[in-house]
Every structure is written in structure tokens, then in C-alpha cells.
């Protein structure tokens, strides 16, 4: 199973729209996939007591990460970095088993012209620290509003091609590292 993580909880987020597109790409390849939306983080997880003891309502998200064959993290750029909620989500997951030797790849999107290069590189540092298997081909979506139509669907053929190519190659990467076929 591939888990596509939509890396913000902002209502109406473009990240969620791009994550939905990525999910659809894996479905079209017949690769089992689910979308994990950080907007669904349970309110209890934001209590400071969660560092010591995780609320039961968070277990469903944890279990999905621990069961994933591969993770696709879709991140926007917020103030030159990853959203606080995405880092908090990472910090709330069990250490070290959440990411140790788990295949991961990255998609970044931003209002600005750098297409979330900075947050994606921050994620590479974090997942590198956590000994994840990082897939090297990243996809960046600059000036994201120009690449989405009014219905929130991607309308940029070049970006669509890159996302498809990343999904095809990341699937092979995951299959070789997990030693099994995903479809
Ligand atoms: C708190 C916040 C900070 C942001 N900071 C940046 C930034 O540093 N650089 C940038 O290009 N866009 C920035 N943006 C714009 C986002 O990249 C833009 O909203 C984009 O659609 C992706 O985020 P979304 O999923 O919230 O829609 C920021 C947006 C928010 C809400």
C-alpha cells in the first residue's frame, strides 16, 4: 500500500488537490493507494500531553504509516519551509519504526517560483536523519494556481507527466526494496 500524505490542514488547500491527483495516478497504475489528509488529525493530538501519551484517536494514522510499503509526501511551502503541522505529525509518530528503511518520495508545490524546493529539501534532511529510503526524483510545482483549473484539477501536461513518471518509477523502487509486487 502506498500512502499519499497531504501535508497541510489548511481548508481548501491546493496540496490536498495535488495529493488527490497523485492518488489517482497510482490508482490508474493499479497500485493500492490511500490518501492520508493531515486535516483529519484528531484535536486531542494537539494537547501537550501527546508527547508522552498518544490519544487513541491518533492510532489509525499511526497504523497506516507503519503498514505502508511506501510514502509519498506532498508538501506546500509555508514561510520558506514545511508546514508546522507536517513536522508535528512526523514528531507524533513512533520512533524509529515509522520511517526506518521505509521508501519515501516527495512532491512540492508553492505559490512562488521555486515550487517548494526548500520544504522538499528539509524533508529530505528529516527523512535522511530517520534512515528512510529516499527516492531521488522529486516533483516541484511552482506558481501552483496556474497549474490548477477552477475545479481544482491539474491542467499542466508537463507536471502531469512528471507525476506519472515519478509514480511509475517509485513503484518499482518500492517493489525492489520491499521484495514484493504491489499490484
Ligand atoms: C502560512 C502560509 C505561508 C506561506 N508561505 C509561502 C512561502 O514561503 N513561499 C511560497 O511560495 N508560498 C507560500 N505560501 C503559499 C502556498 O505555497 C500556497 O498557498 C500553495 O497553494 C500551497 O499551499 P496550500 O496547500 O495551503 O494551498 C504560504 C501559504 C501559507 C498559508
Coordinates of C-alpha atoms and ligand atoms in Angstrom, one line a residue:
X1 CA 0.0 0.0 0.0
X2 CA 1.2 3.5 -0.9
X3 CA 0.2 6.3 1.5
X4 CA 0.0 9.7 -0.1
X5 CA 0.3 12.3 2.7
X6 CA -1.4 15.6 2.1
X7 CA 1.0 17.8 4.1
X8 CA -1.2 20.6 5.5
X9 CA -4.6 21.0 7.2
X10 CA -5.5 24.4 5.6
X11 CA -9.1 24.4 4.4
X12 CA -9.4 24.4 0.6
X13 CA -5.7 23.6 0.3
X14 CA -4.0 23.2 -3.1
X15 CA -1.8 20.5 -1.6
X16 CA -4.9 18.4 -1.0
X17 CA -5.9 18.8 -4.6
X18 CA -2.5 17.8 -5.9
X19 CA -2.4 14.9 -3.4
X20 CA -5.8 13.8 -4.8
X21 CA -4.3 13.8 -8.3
X22 CA -1.3 11.8 -7.1
X23 CA -3.6 9.2 -5.6
X24 CA -5.5 9.0 -8.9
X25 CA -2.2 8.4 -10.8
X26 CA -1.4 5.4 -8.5
X27 CA -4.9 4.1 -8.9
X28 CA -4.6 4.3 -12.7
X29 CA -1.4 2.2 -12.4
X30 CA -3.4 -0.4 -10.3
X31 CA -1.2 0.3 -7.3
X32 CA -3.0 0.1 -4.0
X33 CA -3.1 3.6 -2.6
X34 CA -4.7 5.7 0.1
X35 CA -4.7 9.4 0.9
X36 CA -3.8 10.5 4.4
X37 CA -5.0 14.0 4.9
X38 CA -3.5 16.0 7.8
X39 CA -6.8 17.8 8.1
X40 CA -8.0 14.6 9.7
X41 CA -5.6 14.8 12.6
X42 CA -7.7 14.4 15.8
X43 CA -7.9 17.5 18.0
X44 CA -6.6 15.5 21.0
X45 CA -3.2 15.1 19.4
X46 CA -2.6 18.8 19.9
X47 CA -2.6 18.5 23.7
X48 CA 1.0 18.8 25.1
X49 CA 0.3 15.5 26.9
X50 CA 0.5 13.8 23.5
X51 CA 4.3 13.8 23.6
X52 CA 4.2 11.3 26.4
X53 CA 1.0 9.5 25.6
X54 CA -0.7 9.4 22.2
X55 CA -4.5 9.7 22.2
X56 CA -6.4 6.6 20.9
X57 CA -7.9 8.6 18.1
X58 CA -4.4 9.0 16.5
X59 CA -3.7 5.3 16.3
X60 CA -5.5 4.9 13.0
X61 CA -3.0 7.3 11.4
X62 CA 0.0 5.7 13.1
X63 CA -1.1 2.2 11.9
X64 CA -1.4 3.4 8.3
X65 CA 2.2 4.8 8.3
X66 CA 3.5 1.6 10.0
X67 CA 1.7 -0.6 7.4
X68 CA 2.7 1.4 4.4
X69 CA 5.1 0.0 1.7
X70 CA 5.9 3.5 0.6
X71 CA 5.1 7.1 1.4
X72 CA 4.5 10.0 -1.0
X73 CA 4.7 13.3 1.0
X74 CA 3.0 16.2 -0.8
X75 CA 4.1 19.4 0.8
X76 CA 3.4 23.1 0.3
X77 CA 5.9 25.8 1.1
X78 CA 5.0 27.8 4.2
X79 CA 7.4 30.6 5.1
X80 CA 10.3 29.0 3.3
X81 CA 9.7 25.6 4.9
X82 CA 7.4 22.7 5.6
X83 CA 4.1 23.5 7.4
X84 CA 4.3 23.2 11.1
X85 CA 1.5 20.6 11.1
X86 CA 3.6 18.3 8.9
X87 CA 6.6 18.5 11.2
X88 CA 4.2 18.0 14.2
X89 CA 2.7 14.9 12.5
X90 CA 6.2 13.5 12.0
X91 CA 7.1 14.2 15.6
X92 CA 4.0 12.4 16.9
X93 CA 4.8 9.2 15.0
X94 CA 6.6 6.3 16.7
X95 CA 10.4 6.5 16.7
X96 CA 12.3 4.8 14.9
X97 CA 10.0 2.4 13.2
X98 CA 7.8 4.9 11.3
X99 CA 10.4 5.8 8.7
X100 CA 13.4 3.4 9.3
X101 CA 14.1 1.8 5.8
X102 CA 10.7 2.9 4.6
X103 CA 10.6 4.1 0.9
X104 CA 9.5 7.7 0.6
X105 CA 9.3 10.3 -2.3
X106 CA 8.4 13.9 -2.4
X107 CA 6.1 16.3 -4.3
X108 CA 6.3 20.1 -3.5
X109 CA 4.1 22.9 -4.5
X110 CA 4.1 26.6 -3.9
X111 CA 2.7 30.0 -4.9
X112 CA 6.2 31.1 -5.6
X113 CA 8.6 30.2 -8.5
X114 CA 10.8 27.8 -6.6
X115 CA 8.0 25.2 -6.3
X116 CA 8.7 24.2 -2.7
X117 CA 12.3 23.3 -3.3
X118 CA 13.1 24.5 0.3
X119 CA 10.5 22.3 2.1
X120 CA 11.3 19.3 0.0
X121 CA 15.0 19.6 0.8
X122 CA 14.0 20.0 4.5
X123 CA 12.0 16.8 4.2
X124 CA 15.0 15.0 2.6
X125 CA 17.1 16.0 5.6
X126 CA 14.5 14.9 8.1
X127 CA 13.8 11.5 6.4
X128 CA 17.5 11.1 5.8
X129 CA 18.1 11.5 9.5
X130 CA 15.3 8.9 10.1
X131 CA 17.1 6.4 7.8
X132 CA 14.2 6.3 5.3
X133 CA 14.9 5.1 1.7
X134 CA 14.6 8.3 -0.2
X135 CA 13.6 8.1 -3.8
X136 CA 15.7 10.7 -5.6
X137 CA 13.3 12.1 -8.3
X138 CA 11.3 14.9 -6.8
X139 CA 8.5 16.8 -8.5
X140 CA 8.1 20.6 -7.9
X141 CA 5.1 22.6 -8.9
X142 CA 5.8 26.3 -9.0
X143 CA 3.1 29.0 -9.2
X144 CA 0.7 26.3 -8.3
X145 CA -2.5 28.3 -9.0
X146 CA -1.5 28.5 -12.7
X147 CA -1.4 24.7 -12.9
X148 CA -4.9 24.1 -11.4
X149 CA -8.2 24.7 -13.1
X150 CA -11.4 26.0 -11.4
X151 CA -12.4 22.5 -10.4
X152 CA -9.1 22.1 -8.7
X153 CA -7.7 19.6 -11.2
X154 CA -4.2 19.8 -12.7
X155 CA -4.1 21.4 -16.1
X156 CA -0.4 21.4 -16.8
X157 CA 0.6 18.5 -19.1
X158 CA 4.3 18.7 -18.2
X159 CA 3.6 18.5 -14.4
X160 CA 1.2 15.6 -15.0
X161 CA 3.9 13.8 -17.0
X162 CA 6.4 14.2 -14.2
X163 CA 4.0 13.0 -11.5
X164 CA 3.2 9.9 -13.6
X165 CA 6.9 9.2 -14.2
X166 CA 7.6 9.6 -10.5
X167 CA 4.7 7.2 -9.7
X168 CA 5.9 4.5 -12.2
X169 CA 9.5 4.6 -11.0
X170 CA 8.7 5.0 -7.3
X171 CA 6.5 1.9 -7.5
X172 CA 9.5 -0.1 -9.0
X173 CA 11.7 1.4 -6.2
X174 CA 9.3 0.3 -3.5
X175 CA 8.8 -3.2 -5.0
X176 CA 12.6 -3.8 -5.2
X177 CA 13.1 -2.6 -1.6
X178 CA 10.1 -4.5 -0.1
X179 CA 10.8 -7.6 -2.2
X180 CA 7.3 -7.9 -3.4
X181 CA 4.9 -6.8 -6.2
X182 CA 2.4 -4.1 -5.2
X183 CA -0.1 -5.0 -7.9
Ligands
LIG1 C1 1.1 30.2 6.2 C2 1.5 30.2 4.7 C3 2.8 30.5 4.4 C4 3.2 30.5 3.0 N1 4.5 30.8 2.7 C5 4.9 30.7 1.4 C6 6.2 30.7 1.0 O1 7.1 30.9 1.9 N2 6.6 30.6 -0.3 C7 5.6 30.4 -1.2 O2 6.0 30.3 -2.4 N3 4.3 30.3 -0.9 C8 3.9 30.4 0.4 N4 2.6 30.2 0.7 C9 1.6 30.0 -0.3 C10 1.4 28.5 -0.6 O3 2.6 27.9 -1.2 C11 0.2 28.3 -1.4 O4 -0.9 28.5 -0.5 C12 0.0 27.0 -2.1 O5 -1.3 26.9 -2.6 C13 0.2 25.7 -1.3 O6 -0.4 25.7 0.0 P1 -1.9 25.2 0.3 O7 -1.9 23.7 0.3 O8 -2.1 25.7 1.7 O9 -2.8 25.8 -0.7 C14 2.2 30.3 2.0 C15 0.9 30.0 2.4 C16 0.5 29.9 3.7 C17 -0.9 29.6 4.1

